[in-house]
XYZ file of C-alpha atoms in Angstrom:
574
model
C 19.979 -18.417 8.336
C 18.039 -15.069 9.169
C 17.768 -12.173 7.086
C 16.476 -8.492 7.539
C 15.012 -6.887 4.796
C 15.057 -2.774 5.125
C 13.271 0.262 3.093
C 15.053 2.700 4.888
C 16.038 6.464 4.547
C 12.330 7.308 2.173
C 8.870 7.341 2.621
C 7.133 4.023 4.220
C 10.493 2.785 5.964
C 9.941 -0.993 6.980
C 12.056 -3.441 8.149
C 11.116 -7.106 7.351
C 12.772 -10.799 8.389
C 13.339 -14.345 7.388
C 14.482 -17.059 8.620
C 15.385 -20.059 6.490
C 13.088 -18.537 3.425
C 10.610 -18.496 5.862
C 9.003 -14.791 6.286
C 8.348 -14.659 10.616
C 7.662 -10.841 10.780
C 7.573 -7.507 8.249
C 6.157 -3.964 9.672
C 6.092 -0.155 8.537
C 7.786 2.067 11.206
C 5.063 3.913 10.817
C 2.899 1.684 13.261
C 5.704 2.352 15.924
C 6.292 6.289 15.483
C 2.589 6.586 14.738
C 3.639 9.368 12.195
C 2.146 8.629 8.714
C 4.686 7.447 6.110
C 7.614 7.793 8.376
C 10.940 7.879 6.567
C 14.189 7.331 7.264
C 15.470 4.252 9.684
C 13.730 1.879 10.537
C 15.043 1.031 13.933
C 11.927 0.244 15.655
C 10.141 -2.527 13.129
C 13.869 -3.685 13.066
C 13.479 -4.079 16.606
C 9.871 -5.784 16.244
C 11.389 -8.099 13.983
C 14.067 -9.264 16.075
C 11.829 -9.616 19.422
C 9.493 -11.740 16.803
C 12.713 -13.857 15.575
C 13.689 -14.668 19.007
C 17.174 -13.310 18.345
C 19.892 -10.332 18.174
C 21.364 -8.294 15.528
C 24.362 -10.846 15.981
C 22.996 -13.457 14.963
C 21.597 -11.918 11.094
C 24.100 -13.345 8.680
C 22.783 -10.524 5.737
C 21.081 -7.352 5.661
C 19.610 -6.220 2.548
C 18.603 -2.676 1.898
C 16.111 -1.925 -0.734
C 18.806 0.962 -2.613
C 21.790 0.597 -4.174
C 23.755 4.024 -5.152
C 26.108 2.799 -7.576
C 23.329 2.137 -9.471
C 22.515 3.934 -12.739
C 25.381 6.171 -11.939
C 26.710 7.112 -14.770
C 22.875 8.162 -15.797
C 22.641 10.185 -13.534
C 25.702 12.183 -13.661
C 25.093 12.839 -17.816
C 21.762 13.655 -16.503
C 23.157 15.912 -14.155
C 25.268 17.819 -16.187
C 23.250 17.648 -19.446
C 20.411 19.239 -17.392
C 22.794 21.817 -14.526
C 20.958 20.027 -12.039
C 20.973 22.633 -8.597
C 23.543 22.576 -6.288
C 20.842 21.954 -3.697
C 19.329 18.602 -5.011
C 23.312 17.531 -5.953
C 24.022 17.856 -2.229
C 20.758 16.414 -1.078
C 21.278 13.569 -3.120
C 24.777 12.758 -2.168
C 23.690 13.086 1.389
C 21.203 10.291 1.590
C 24.095 8.146 -0.730
C 25.861 8.703 2.706
C 23.157 7.129 4.857
C 22.349 4.158 2.817
C 26.100 3.835 3.089
C 26.418 3.268 7.314
C 23.313 0.485 7.146
C 25.482 -1.685 9.868
C 26.875 2.105 11.827
C 22.359 3.243 12.107
C 22.227 -0.535 13.700
C 25.169 0.108 15.883
C 23.157 3.154 16.999
C 19.725 1.833 17.367
C 20.437 -1.555 18.834
C 23.269 -0.477 21.306
C 25.381 -3.149 19.645
C 29.055 -2.655 18.835
C 30.042 -1.996 15.089
C 32.378 -5.190 15.267
C 29.584 -7.328 16.548
C 27.761 -7.031 13.890
C 28.409 -9.879 11.599
C 25.716 -9.397 8.617
C 27.364 -8.723 5.334
C 24.759 -5.777 3.927
C 23.779 -6.362 0.377
C 22.054 -3.720 -1.662
C 19.296 -4.401 -3.549
C 18.105 -1.700 -6.525
C 15.228 0.032 -5.984
C 13.047 -1.978 -8.438
C 14.511 -5.317 -9.012
C 13.026 -5.565 -4.687
C 9.629 -4.429 -6.170
C 9.685 -6.632 -8.709
C 11.138 -9.931 -6.178
C 8.246 -8.487 -3.568
C 5.634 -9.448 -6.076
C 6.865 -12.345 -8.412
C 8.512 -14.469 -5.588
C 5.738 -14.628 -3.303
C 3.156 -15.061 -5.953
C 1.921 -18.524 -6.872
C 3.804 -18.439 -10.987
C 6.439 -20.342 -11.692
C 6.559 -18.291 -14.611
C 5.259 -14.480 -14.855
C 6.234 -11.123 -16.550
C 6.739 -8.566 -14.085
C 5.941 -4.991 -14.041
C 7.809 -2.555 -11.370
C 6.351 1.507 -11.779
C 6.184 4.050 -9.074
C 7.766 7.055 -9.043
C 11.826 6.875 -8.601
C 14.167 4.488 -6.965
C 17.415 4.395 -7.942
C 17.102 7.142 -10.840
C 14.644 4.810 -12.021
C 10.781 5.141 -12.475
C 9.598 1.625 -14.515
C 11.280 -1.520 -14.982
C 10.183 -4.452 -16.961
C 10.731 -8.048 -16.505
C 10.547 -11.980 -16.193
C 10.095 -14.075 -13.983
C 11.341 -18.175 -14.277
C 11.359 -19.919 -10.385
C 13.765 -18.514 -8.373
C 15.247 -15.878 -11.248
C 14.838 -12.389 -11.948
C 15.607 -11.491 -15.617
C 15.178 -7.282 -16.350
C 14.060 -6.282 -20.019
C 14.154 -2.455 -19.952
C 13.596 0.393 -17.670
C 12.099 3.863 -17.640
C 14.592 6.251 -16.172
C 14.540 9.801 -14.376
C 13.232 12.210 -15.059
C 10.596 10.407 -16.905
C 7.801 8.451 -14.207
C 3.797 7.834 -13.801
C 4.337 8.099 -10.419
C 5.819 11.568 -10.434
C 2.787 12.349 -13.108
C 0.126 11.340 -10.738
C 1.757 13.039 -8.194
C 2.143 16.259 -9.911
C -1.647 16.173 -10.517
C -2.666 15.030 -7.048
C -0.454 18.642 -6.217
C -1.994 20.648 -8.494
C -5.990 19.384 -6.979
C -5.127 20.505 -3.959
C -3.967 16.865 -2.452
C -0.475 17.951 -0.742
C 0.735 15.648 1.594
C 2.996 12.654 1.170
C 0.412 9.341 -0.226
C -2.539 11.289 -1.338
C -3.199 10.071 -4.986
C -5.610 7.759 -3.531
C -7.343 10.903 -3.082
C -7.584 11.680 -6.638
C -8.317 7.519 -7.707
C -11.796 8.169 -5.244
C -12.282 11.417 -7.054
C -12.100 10.602 -10.379
C -15.628 8.785 -10.757
C -17.311 11.722 -9.889
C -15.934 13.611 -13.375
C -16.064 12.928 -16.743
C -12.127 12.524 -18.768
C -12.812 15.007 -20.825
C -9.090 16.330 -20.709
C -7.461 12.665 -21.673
C -6.732 14.681 -25.345
C -4.899 17.282 -23.300
C -2.793 15.123 -21.463
C -1.317 13.459 -24.016
C 0.564 16.148 -24.675
C 1.612 15.663 -20.858
C 2.305 11.565 -20.990
C 3.807 10.680 -24.228
C 3.521 6.818 -25.235
C 5.907 5.580 -26.857
C 5.824 2.777 -29.626
C 8.055 0.238 -27.736
C 5.390 -0.415 -25.012
C 7.275 2.648 -22.588
C 6.816 6.506 -21.794
C 8.334 10.280 -21.353
C 6.598 12.836 -20.090
C 7.034 15.903 -21.465
C 9.819 18.087 -19.282
C 7.658 21.322 -19.331
C 5.370 20.456 -16.954
C 7.558 19.201 -14.218
C 9.826 21.153 -11.986
C 11.944 17.884 -10.868
C 14.075 17.690 -14.776
C 16.392 20.558 -12.900
C 15.715 21.067 -9.357
C 15.217 17.093 -8.356
C 12.435 16.193 -6.232
C 12.647 18.222 -3.362
C 11.999 15.392 0.222
C 12.574 16.205 3.376
C 11.190 14.216 6.388
C 12.000 16.224 9.312
C 10.210 14.208 12.559
C 9.845 11.708 10.035
C 7.113 13.121 8.340
C 7.696 13.054 4.536
C 7.173 15.724 2.264
C 7.200 16.975 -1.198
C 8.321 19.881 -2.769
C 5.904 21.021 -5.759
C 6.750 19.033 -8.672
C 4.378 20.615 -11.630
C 5.879 24.228 -13.130
C 4.317 27.327 -13.702
C 4.090 25.902 -17.559
C 1.153 23.366 -16.189
C -0.535 25.899 -14.490
C -0.246 28.141 -17.786
C -1.818 24.752 -19.606
C -4.477 23.882 -17.072
C -5.758 27.042 -14.821
C -4.733 28.189 -11.596
C -4.087 25.797 -8.490
C -6.835 24.564 -6.655
C -5.599 25.350 -2.741
C -6.149 23.964 -0.028
C -9.205 23.675 1.420
C -10.892 25.071 -1.818
C -14.524 23.993 -2.806
C -13.809 21.221 -5.453
C -15.117 21.997 -8.946
C -16.532 19.990 -11.822
C -13.540 20.944 -13.864
C -11.123 19.330 -10.939
C -13.232 16.784 -10.919
C -13.213 16.216 -14.730
C -9.367 16.501 -14.236
C -8.717 14.199 -11.573
C -10.889 11.054 -14.627
C -8.795 12.301 -16.939
C -6.256 11.432 -15.095
C -6.997 8.527 -13.767
C -8.261 7.358 -17.154
C -4.525 7.775 -18.836
C -2.973 6.602 -16.245
C -4.686 3.658 -16.724
C -4.413 3.718 -20.765
C -0.591 3.974 -20.156
C -0.469 1.018 -17.681
C -2.352 -1.162 -20.148
C -0.360 0.015 -22.880
C 3.002 -1.046 -21.302
C 1.268 -4.346 -20.583
C 0.010 -5.847 -23.565
C 3.451 -4.758 -25.298
C 5.419 -6.464 -22.266
C 2.889 -9.695 -22.956
C 3.704 -9.509 -26.728
C 6.903 -9.610 -26.014
C 6.856 -12.403 -23.480
C 4.477 -14.140 -24.426
C 3.243 -15.462 -20.680
C -0.405 -15.181 -19.085
C 0.904 -14.257 -15.727
C 1.448 -10.627 -14.587
C 2.953 -9.598 -11.507
C 2.562 -5.645 -10.711
C 4.724 -3.895 -7.685
C 5.397 -0.455 -6.777
C 3.375 2.918 -5.570
C 1.623 2.435 -8.672
C 0.486 -0.414 -8.114
C -1.940 0.701 -4.959
C -4.014 2.564 -8.200
C -6.760 -0.438 -7.351
C -8.849 0.711 -9.933
C -6.754 0.247 -12.480
C -5.402 -2.880 -11.499
C -9.417 -4.449 -11.744
C -9.522 -3.615 -15.244
C -6.254 -5.385 -16.056
C -7.344 -8.710 -16.629
C -10.261 -7.444 -19.096
C -7.419 -5.065 -21.364
C -4.910 -7.410 -21.372
C -4.155 -10.502 -22.617
C -2.705 -11.456 -19.303
C -4.527 -14.798 -17.727
C -3.865 -13.890 -13.817
C -2.592 -10.991 -11.942
C -0.648 -11.146 -8.463
C -0.232 -7.744 -6.459
C 1.543 -8.441 -3.024
C -0.186 -6.640 -0.285
C 2.967 -4.183 0.549
C 2.923 -3.038 -3.165
C 4.173 0.280 -1.901
C 7.935 0.866 -1.205
C 7.688 -0.615 2.214
C 7.148 -3.991 0.072
C 10.887 -3.580 -0.834
C 12.354 -4.080 2.311
C 10.691 -7.813 2.035
C 11.182 -7.595 -1.646
C 15.269 -6.981 -0.789
C 15.372 -10.261 0.763
C 13.779 -12.288 -1.299
C 15.769 -10.592 -4.174
C 19.069 -12.015 -1.884
C 17.752 -15.280 -0.922
C 16.118 -16.810 -4.160
C 18.140 -14.824 -7.129
C 20.897 -14.441 -5.571
C 21.393 -17.400 -3.043
C 19.110 -18.986 -5.039
C 17.340 -20.976 -2.230
C 14.170 -22.704 -3.024
C 11.279 -20.267 -3.494
C 8.225 -19.564 -0.413
C 5.152 -21.090 0.036
C 2.413 -18.255 -1.906
C 1.456 -15.378 0.200
C -1.802 -14.602 0.511
C -2.266 -12.815 3.726
C -0.818 -9.784 5.290
C -0.611 -10.778 9.056
C 2.690 -9.927 9.235
C 2.568 -7.338 12.645
C 2.194 -6.954 16.143
C 0.220 -9.288 18.255
C -1.370 -9.534 21.684
C -2.998 -12.381 23.650
C -6.101 -12.357 25.558
C -4.106 -11.780 28.817
C -2.183 -9.217 28.204
C -5.059 -6.995 26.642
C -6.927 -7.941 29.888
C -4.163 -7.012 31.987
C -3.696 -3.449 30.165
C -7.401 -2.608 30.649
C -7.278 -3.213 34.140
C -4.295 -1.503 34.832
C -6.735 1.168 32.819
C -9.386 0.821 34.707
C -11.546 0.335 31.776
C -14.484 -2.248 32.301
C -14.848 -5.431 29.602
C -15.980 -8.531 29.158
C -14.354 -11.586 28.160
C -16.669 -13.613 25.212
C -16.364 -17.077 23.825
C -15.597 -17.251 19.770
C -19.330 -18.015 19.411
C -20.606 -15.711 21.897
C -18.304 -12.823 20.395
C -19.683 -13.395 17.017
C -23.305 -12.778 18.650
C -22.614 -10.096 20.312
C -20.553 -7.810 17.400
C -23.223 -9.149 14.971
C -25.857 -7.909 17.086
C -24.438 -4.393 17.131
C -23.317 -3.921 14.033
C -27.744 -4.737 13.216
C -27.978 -1.714 15.903
C -26.595 0.738 13.683
C -22.966 0.121 15.228
C -19.096 1.035 14.498
C -16.947 -1.644 16.086
C -13.484 -1.465 16.073
C -12.048 -4.739 15.138
C -8.427 -5.906 16.442
C -7.549 -9.070 16.126
C -4.753 -11.506 15.494
C -1.135 -10.030 13.845
C -1.098 -6.238 11.894
C -1.341 -6.692 8.239
C 1.422 -5.631 6.377
C 0.885 -2.866 3.546
C -1.433 0.046 3.331
C -4.748 -1.605 4.146
C -6.198 -3.099 6.816
C -7.646 -6.337 6.475
C -9.946 -7.753 8.425
C -7.075 -7.634 11.961
C -6.931 -3.468 12.553
C -10.229 -2.952 11.151
C -13.379 -0.276 11.585
C -16.866 -2.418 10.705
C -20.226 -1.278 9.735
C -22.833 -2.731 8.371
C -22.610 -2.344 4.730
C -26.676 -2.092 4.026
C -26.977 1.193 5.747
C -27.429 4.055 3.792
C -26.325 6.045 6.227
C -23.024 4.263 7.157
C -20.604 6.776 5.612
C -22.137 9.956 7.131
C -22.198 7.705 10.397
C -18.690 6.902 10.108
C -17.393 10.527 8.800
C -19.787 12.297 11.906
C -18.639 8.955 14.403
C -14.306 8.287 13.759
C -13.042 9.159 10.110
C -14.282 12.866 9.547
C -12.861 12.701 5.628
C -13.421 13.715 2.216
C -17.054 13.004 1.353
C -16.400 11.860 -2.140
C -13.698 8.577 -1.061
C -15.291 5.678 -0.908
C -15.755 2.741 2.251
C -14.878 -0.727 0.813
C -16.189 -4.283 0.814
C -14.755 -7.341 2.947
C -17.320 -10.333 1.064
C -16.870 -14.076 1.513
C -14.554 -15.755 -1.053
C -17.475 -18.061 -2.601
C -20.082 -15.388 -2.974
C -17.915 -13.100 -5.124
C -19.786 -14.091 -8.233
C -23.256 -12.864 -6.422
C -21.868 -9.715 -5.846
C -19.329 -8.562 -8.752
C -19.482 -8.620 -12.437
C -15.876 -10.145 -11.712
C -14.833 -13.120 -10.006
C -11.292 -13.137 -8.237
C -8.896 -13.515 -5.527
C -8.578 -10.378 -3.865
C -7.053 -10.877 -0.733
C -5.298 -7.391 -0.172
C -8.301 -5.175 -1.319
C -6.093 -4.436 -4.254
C -8.387 -4.381 -7.527
C -11.816 -2.631 -7.810
C -14.647 -4.312 -9.199
C -18.275 -3.295 -11.180
C -20.765 -4.302 -8.406
C -23.878 -6.227 -10.168
C -26.639 -3.716 -10.156
C -29.412 -5.555 -9.012
C -26.953 -5.415 -5.766
C -26.913 -1.472 -5.656
C -29.115 -1.145 -3.603
C -28.334 -3.946 -1.340
C -24.765 -2.936 -0.443
C -25.333 0.949 -0.340
C -22.411 1.572 1.918
C -19.908 -0.031 -0.159
C -21.136 1.016 -3.659
C -18.890 3.793 -4.759
C -21.362 6.676 -7.016
C -20.274 4.951 -10.416
C -21.397 1.321 -9.476
C -18.081 -0.221 -8.098
C -16.215 -1.402 -4.509
C -12.260 -1.797 -3.913
C -13.502 -5.229 -2.615
C -11.542 -7.587 -0.447
C -12.775 -11.429 -0.670
C -12.091 -13.256 2.520
C -11.237 -17.465 2.807
C -11.260 -19.715 6.393
C -8.085 -20.996 6.122
C -6.053 -17.370 5.453
C -8.412 -15.133 7.966
C -10.299 -16.931 10.033
C -11.549 -14.941 12.717
C -12.584 -12.420 10.543
C -14.054 -15.025 7.661
C -16.201 -15.833 10.842
C -17.401 -12.931 11.898
C -18.612 -12.460 8.014
C -20.179 -15.841 8.476
C -21.740 -14.641 11.575
C -23.658 -11.372 10.015
C -24.487 -13.391 6.484
C -26.510 -15.628 8.814
C -28.502 -13.107 10.084
C -28.455 -10.429 6.584
C -28.225 -12.699 3.970
C -25.724 -10.321 3.336
C -21.917 -12.293 3.017
C -20.046 -8.580 3.074
C -19.186 -6.051 6.211
C -17.760 -2.427 5.689
C -14.200 -2.630 6.367
C -12.282 0.624 6.250
C -9.100 1.080 8.563
C -9.143 1.443 12.346
C -7.834 4.658 12.804
C -8.005 8.600 12.904
C -6.441 10.894 11.196
C -3.109 8.309 11.742
C -1.611 5.260 11.121
C -3.225 1.879 11.739
C -3.481 1.513 15.308
C -0.953 -1.264 16.095
C -0.892 -2.275 19.912
C -4.316 -2.380 22.080
C -3.253 1.379 23.995
C -3.768 2.644 20.396
C -7.183 0.673 19.947
C -8.395 2.430 22.855
C -6.783 5.516 22.924
C -9.145 5.957 19.708
C -12.143 4.253 21.025
C -12.473 6.809 23.633
C -11.503 9.964 21.613
C -13.869 8.762 19.217
C -17.780 8.169 18.851
C -16.852 4.589 18.025
C -19.605 2.185 19.861
C -17.534 -1.266 20.226
C -14.487 -2.213 20.985
C -13.074 -5.625 20.042
C -9.860 -6.878 21.432
C -9.166 -10.109 20.569
C -12.135 -12.279 22.626
C -12.669 -8.864 24.423
C -15.575 -6.174 24.288
C -15.336 -2.624 25.932
C -18.682 -1.231 24.795
C -20.273 2.360 25.542
């Protein structure tokens, strides 16, 4: 049984394919289109998934899409009537609904197959049920509480529930217009970060400020006694105008969400490119702090309500790695699972898992601790490409490769590391990474000068051998997807300054030999030379989606000042 899962007509469009409960492939459309957070119909990701499965669309039995236009329909109508929602907003929603309803026609056009030959049954799975399934059904837990929390999907921003075996039960929801994701995005825009997906910049900026505006923010974000929340709608425009989202050319853009009332209360907005003042840093710290408090408020009530010890979290807010790193300390939950693609891209796989497990009542798959479901290329393919481009290269054995790469790292080298299958999700996890010696005080300047050219306040992440976590971090946990931030032991700050943020934390990735053998072996080789089992890891890109092919990796290498490019066992050097 083949199930093709889709996230379509929204940012981070994606596709996945499963066969009899095995995940064969999953990837975001942005990796193929080369536009960050690409929105629309994920035709190229679909073609990739079908190629990886070795089938045509004619052999697919089910197509799941992580949107259900019929969900909460009565609530949508009531809201529109009560709030005199603008005609433009209603027309936009109707147009998007029609697109979701025409999946077979889209597949036919994209794949050149007549609609009559596409036999698959199309299943619409509610957005947050897809998020919940992406976390719980991929987790190691037979029983767990679940939180899905993001901007909006199917008129809902938050869903809490319980997973048991191959079934999900929804306990409660927060519906439009109330949303923690919208709260965070509104202040992201207010602080001058206007692009879709810029929320992580506020999270990175927060440690430079003091959370001295939390009490003022309690008028914006209202905690409720039932463990949920509401927004004070005076601060937001979307209540009547809707969330104005466009994706011309595939690039998603969100219109301004905050109202004039927010400007009255918090002062003038920061323009794009304006200097970041201490006020901006303090506001970022306050927004991050109250966001964490609300997440713990929801989780503590959920834990008390269910009595469960395991928690799964998904949704755009689940990308807040600072909050994630504190969950087990701030709640009574004992174990936490967050998938590699906790954001909307993950709902492609989540919708397929919901159908397979919850609806069709099929057995659970093995827990997923790796994200390698994307593109892959063998040494012979890479050699043929480099010869075609007249690029000088050398092919090494594994042992020689690790020796050569670590030597270059020790010589202040910046290395592009392209190995195995591309990662599914927003993080580079040692398959499409740029790596640097974490002991260097000048590593951030080195990277920004040679490649990244990004804001100085944004941190770089440490990849650490799993068995050494307790030596460097105050909290020991398995963090395969770089989804949690933990405090770094004070005595290690000077040892790994390049990956120690201003507040003494690091967004770690634990690397184990079973799930990431080549990256593990490289870090182990670096450890043998330095007695430091860590590499600085950042995504292999330059203001673009993470590289997906050898051509994109080579292009990035040639237009930057990267010192070494490693493509499987092949090295290109300057």
